PDB file of C-alpha atoms in Angstrom:
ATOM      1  CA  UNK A   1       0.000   0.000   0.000  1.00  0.00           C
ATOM      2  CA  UNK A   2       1.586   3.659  -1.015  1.00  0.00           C
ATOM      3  CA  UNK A   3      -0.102   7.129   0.579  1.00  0.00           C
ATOM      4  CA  UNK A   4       0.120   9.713  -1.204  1.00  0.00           C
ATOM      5  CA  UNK A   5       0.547  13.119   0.273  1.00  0.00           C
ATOM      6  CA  UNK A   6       0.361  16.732  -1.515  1.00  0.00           C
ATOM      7  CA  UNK A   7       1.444  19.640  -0.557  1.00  0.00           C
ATOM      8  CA  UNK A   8       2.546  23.342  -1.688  1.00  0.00           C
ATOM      9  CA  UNK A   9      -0.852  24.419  -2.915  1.00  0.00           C
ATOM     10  CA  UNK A  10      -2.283  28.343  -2.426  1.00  0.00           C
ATOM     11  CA  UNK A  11      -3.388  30.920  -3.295  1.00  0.00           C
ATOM     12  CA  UNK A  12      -1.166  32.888  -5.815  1.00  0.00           C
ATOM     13  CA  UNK A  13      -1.976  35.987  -8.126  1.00  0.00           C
ATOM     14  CA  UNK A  14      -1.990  35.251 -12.320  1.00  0.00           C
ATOM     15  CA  UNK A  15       0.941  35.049 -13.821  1.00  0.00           C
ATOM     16  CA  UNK A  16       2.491  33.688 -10.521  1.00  0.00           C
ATOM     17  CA  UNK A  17       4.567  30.585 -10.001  1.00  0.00           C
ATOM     18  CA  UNK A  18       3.429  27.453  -7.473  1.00  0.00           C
ATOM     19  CA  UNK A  19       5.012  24.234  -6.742  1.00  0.00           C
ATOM     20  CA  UNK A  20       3.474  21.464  -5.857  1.00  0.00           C
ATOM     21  CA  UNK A  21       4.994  18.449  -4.187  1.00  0.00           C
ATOM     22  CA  UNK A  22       3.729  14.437  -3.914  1.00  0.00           C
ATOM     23  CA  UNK A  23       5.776  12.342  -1.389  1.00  0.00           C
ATOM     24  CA  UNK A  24       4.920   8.805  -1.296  1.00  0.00           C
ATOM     25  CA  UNK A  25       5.021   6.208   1.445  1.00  0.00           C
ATOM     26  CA  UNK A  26       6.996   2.871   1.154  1.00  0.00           C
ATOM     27  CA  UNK A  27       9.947   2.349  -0.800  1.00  0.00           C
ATOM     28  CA  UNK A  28       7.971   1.011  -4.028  1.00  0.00           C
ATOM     29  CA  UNK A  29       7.738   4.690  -5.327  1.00  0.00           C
ATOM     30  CA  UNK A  30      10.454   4.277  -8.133  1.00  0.00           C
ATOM     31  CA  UNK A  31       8.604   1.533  -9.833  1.00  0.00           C
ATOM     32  CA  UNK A  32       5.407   3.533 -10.151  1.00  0.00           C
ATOM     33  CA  UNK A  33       5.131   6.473 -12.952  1.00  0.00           C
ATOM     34  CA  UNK A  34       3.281   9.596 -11.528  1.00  0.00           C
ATOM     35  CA  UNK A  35       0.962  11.789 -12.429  1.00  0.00           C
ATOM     36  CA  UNK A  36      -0.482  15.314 -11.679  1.00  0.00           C
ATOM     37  CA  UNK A  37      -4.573  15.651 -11.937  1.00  0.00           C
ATOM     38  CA  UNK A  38      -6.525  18.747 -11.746  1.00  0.00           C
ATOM     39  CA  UNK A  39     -10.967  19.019 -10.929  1.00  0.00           C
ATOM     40  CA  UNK A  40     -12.219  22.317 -10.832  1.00  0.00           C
ATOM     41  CA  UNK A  41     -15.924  23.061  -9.381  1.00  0.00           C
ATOM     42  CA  UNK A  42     -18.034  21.570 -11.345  1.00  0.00           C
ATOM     43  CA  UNK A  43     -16.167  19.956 -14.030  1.00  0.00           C
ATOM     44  CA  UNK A  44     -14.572  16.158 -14.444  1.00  0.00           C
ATOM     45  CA  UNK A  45     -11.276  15.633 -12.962  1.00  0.00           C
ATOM     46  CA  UNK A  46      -9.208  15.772 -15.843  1.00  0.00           C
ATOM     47  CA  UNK A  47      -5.517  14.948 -16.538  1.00  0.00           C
ATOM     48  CA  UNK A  48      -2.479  17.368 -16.119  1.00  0.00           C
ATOM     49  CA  UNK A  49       0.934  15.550 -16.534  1.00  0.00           C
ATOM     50  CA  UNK A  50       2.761  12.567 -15.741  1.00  0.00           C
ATOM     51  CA  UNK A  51       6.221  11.262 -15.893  1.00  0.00           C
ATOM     52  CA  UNK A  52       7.671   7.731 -16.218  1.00  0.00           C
ATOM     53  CA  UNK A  53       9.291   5.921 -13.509  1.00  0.00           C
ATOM     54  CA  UNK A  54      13.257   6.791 -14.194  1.00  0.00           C
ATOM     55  CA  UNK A  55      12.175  10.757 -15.247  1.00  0.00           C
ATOM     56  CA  UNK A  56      13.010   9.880 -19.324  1.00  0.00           C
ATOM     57  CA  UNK A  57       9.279  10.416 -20.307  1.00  0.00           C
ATOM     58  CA  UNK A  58       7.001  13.100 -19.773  1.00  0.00           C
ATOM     59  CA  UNK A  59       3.650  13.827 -20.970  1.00  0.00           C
ATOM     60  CA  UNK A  60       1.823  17.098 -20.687  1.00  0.00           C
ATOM     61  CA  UNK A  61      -2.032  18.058 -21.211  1.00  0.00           C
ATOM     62  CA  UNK A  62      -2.573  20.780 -23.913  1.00  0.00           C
ATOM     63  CA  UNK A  63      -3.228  23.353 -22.055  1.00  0.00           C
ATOM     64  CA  UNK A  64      -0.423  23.600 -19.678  1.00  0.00           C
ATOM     65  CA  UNK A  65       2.639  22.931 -21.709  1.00  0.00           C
ATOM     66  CA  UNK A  66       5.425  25.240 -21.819  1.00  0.00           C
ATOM     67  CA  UNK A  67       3.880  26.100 -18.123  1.00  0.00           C
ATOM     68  CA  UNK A  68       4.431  23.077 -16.171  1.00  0.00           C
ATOM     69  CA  UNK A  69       7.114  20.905 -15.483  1.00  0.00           C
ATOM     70  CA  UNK A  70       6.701  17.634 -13.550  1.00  0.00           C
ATOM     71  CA  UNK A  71       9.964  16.148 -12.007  1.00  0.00           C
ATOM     72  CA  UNK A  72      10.510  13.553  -9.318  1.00  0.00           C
ATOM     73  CA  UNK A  73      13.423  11.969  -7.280  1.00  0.00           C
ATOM     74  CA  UNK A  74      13.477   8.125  -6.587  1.00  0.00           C
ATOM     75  CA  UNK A  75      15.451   8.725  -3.662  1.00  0.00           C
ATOM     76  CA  UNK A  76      13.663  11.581  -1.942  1.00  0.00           C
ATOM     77  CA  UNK A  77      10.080   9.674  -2.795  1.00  0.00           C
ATOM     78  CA  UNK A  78       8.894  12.588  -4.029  1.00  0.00           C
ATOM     79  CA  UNK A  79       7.526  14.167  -7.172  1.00  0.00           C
ATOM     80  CA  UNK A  80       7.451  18.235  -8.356  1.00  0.00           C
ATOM     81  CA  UNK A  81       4.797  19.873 -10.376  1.00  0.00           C
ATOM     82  CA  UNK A  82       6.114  23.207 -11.167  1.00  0.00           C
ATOM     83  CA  UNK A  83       3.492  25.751 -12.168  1.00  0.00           C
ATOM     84  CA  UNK A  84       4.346  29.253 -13.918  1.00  0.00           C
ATOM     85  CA  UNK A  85       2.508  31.689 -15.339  1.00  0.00           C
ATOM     86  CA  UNK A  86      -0.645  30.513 -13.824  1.00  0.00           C
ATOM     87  CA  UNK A  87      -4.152  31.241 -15.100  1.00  0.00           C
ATOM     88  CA  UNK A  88      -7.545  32.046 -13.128  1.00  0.00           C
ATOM     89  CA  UNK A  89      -8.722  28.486 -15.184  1.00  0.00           C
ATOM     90  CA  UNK A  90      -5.763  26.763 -12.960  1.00  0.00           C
ATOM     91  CA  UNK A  91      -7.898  27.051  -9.763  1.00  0.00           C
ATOM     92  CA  UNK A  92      -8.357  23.421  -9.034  1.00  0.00           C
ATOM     93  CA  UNK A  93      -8.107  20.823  -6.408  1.00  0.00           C
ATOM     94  CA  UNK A  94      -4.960  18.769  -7.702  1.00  0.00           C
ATOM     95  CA  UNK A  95      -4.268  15.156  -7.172  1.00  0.00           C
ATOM     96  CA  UNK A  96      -1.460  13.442  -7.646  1.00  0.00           C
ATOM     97  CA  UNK A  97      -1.390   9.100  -8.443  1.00  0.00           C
ATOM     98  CA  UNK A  98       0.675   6.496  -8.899  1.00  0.00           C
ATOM     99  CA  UNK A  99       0.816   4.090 -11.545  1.00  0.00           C
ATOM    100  CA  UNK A 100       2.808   1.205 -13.138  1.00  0.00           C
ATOM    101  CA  UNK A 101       2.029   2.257 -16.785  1.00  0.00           C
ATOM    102  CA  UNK A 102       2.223   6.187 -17.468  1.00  0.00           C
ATOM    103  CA  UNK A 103      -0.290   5.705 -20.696  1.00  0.00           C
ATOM    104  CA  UNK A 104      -2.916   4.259 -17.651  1.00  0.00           C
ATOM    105  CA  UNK A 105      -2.482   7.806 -16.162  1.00  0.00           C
ATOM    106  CA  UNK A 106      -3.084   9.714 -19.232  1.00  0.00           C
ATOM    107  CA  UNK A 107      -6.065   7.665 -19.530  1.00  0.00           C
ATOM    108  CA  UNK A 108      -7.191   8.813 -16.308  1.00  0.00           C
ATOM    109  CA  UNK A 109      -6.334   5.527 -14.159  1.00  0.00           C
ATOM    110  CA  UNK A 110      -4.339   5.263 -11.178  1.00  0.00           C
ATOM    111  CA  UNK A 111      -3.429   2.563  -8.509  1.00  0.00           C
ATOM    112  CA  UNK A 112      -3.130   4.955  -5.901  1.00  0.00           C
ATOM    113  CA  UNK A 113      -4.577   8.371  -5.330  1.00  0.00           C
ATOM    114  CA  UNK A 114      -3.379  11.444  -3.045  1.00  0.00           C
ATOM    115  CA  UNK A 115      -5.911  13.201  -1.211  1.00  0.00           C
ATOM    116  CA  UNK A 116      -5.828  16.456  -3.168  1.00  0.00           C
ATOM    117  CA  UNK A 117      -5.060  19.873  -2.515  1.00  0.00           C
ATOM    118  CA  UNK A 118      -6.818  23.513  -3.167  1.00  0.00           C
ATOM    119  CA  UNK A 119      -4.764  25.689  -6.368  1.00  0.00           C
ATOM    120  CA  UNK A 120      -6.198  29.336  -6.266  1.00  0.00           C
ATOM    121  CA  UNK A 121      -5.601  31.772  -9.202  1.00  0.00           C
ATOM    122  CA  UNK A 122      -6.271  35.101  -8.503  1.00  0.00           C
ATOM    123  CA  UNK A 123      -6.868  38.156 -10.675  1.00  0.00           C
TER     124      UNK A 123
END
């Protein structure tokens, strides 16, 4: 079993910068590939980035690329989702997951789940 914890959300003014961290539990972390998930009021959870187990493969939704770079460390059991030049359509609840097969992420499935956390764009 792996727990996910976030942390590093905000509030933060447009065109500001967050970070985001996920730190995992257990020491299976390195064989999982992670990903970044964003639901804002009212709308589907939808997918934001994820990155393959050794960091050489990233994948990034539409809409935030060239904004966000996800990043992790094995060692530290911990992941990075680094947001610039945020947008008032950020302002989510983000989740990050866990799972064996990065394409199963992009797809929307994950073997384990964080608990989410608030990201507030202000204008």
């Amino acid at each position: 079993q792996v727990e996910l914890v976030e942390s590093g959300g905000g509030l933060v003014q447009a065109g500001g910068s967050l970070r985001l961290s996920c730190t995992a539990s257990g020491s299976s972390f390195s064989s999982y590939a992670m990903g970044w998930f964003r639901q804002s009021l009212g709308k589907e959870r939808e997918f934001v980035a994820a990155i393959n187990w050794n960091s050489q493969s990233t994948l990034y939704e539409d809409s935030v690329k060239g904004r966000v770079t996800l990043s992790r460390d094995n060692l530290e059991n911990t992941g990075w989702l680094q947001m610039n030049s945020l947008k008032l359509e950020d302002t989510a609840v983000y989740y990050c997951a866990l799972d064996r097969n990065t394409l199963m992420l992009r797809s929307g499935t994950a073997e384990y789940w964080g608990q989410g956390i608030q990201v507030t764009v202000s204008s």
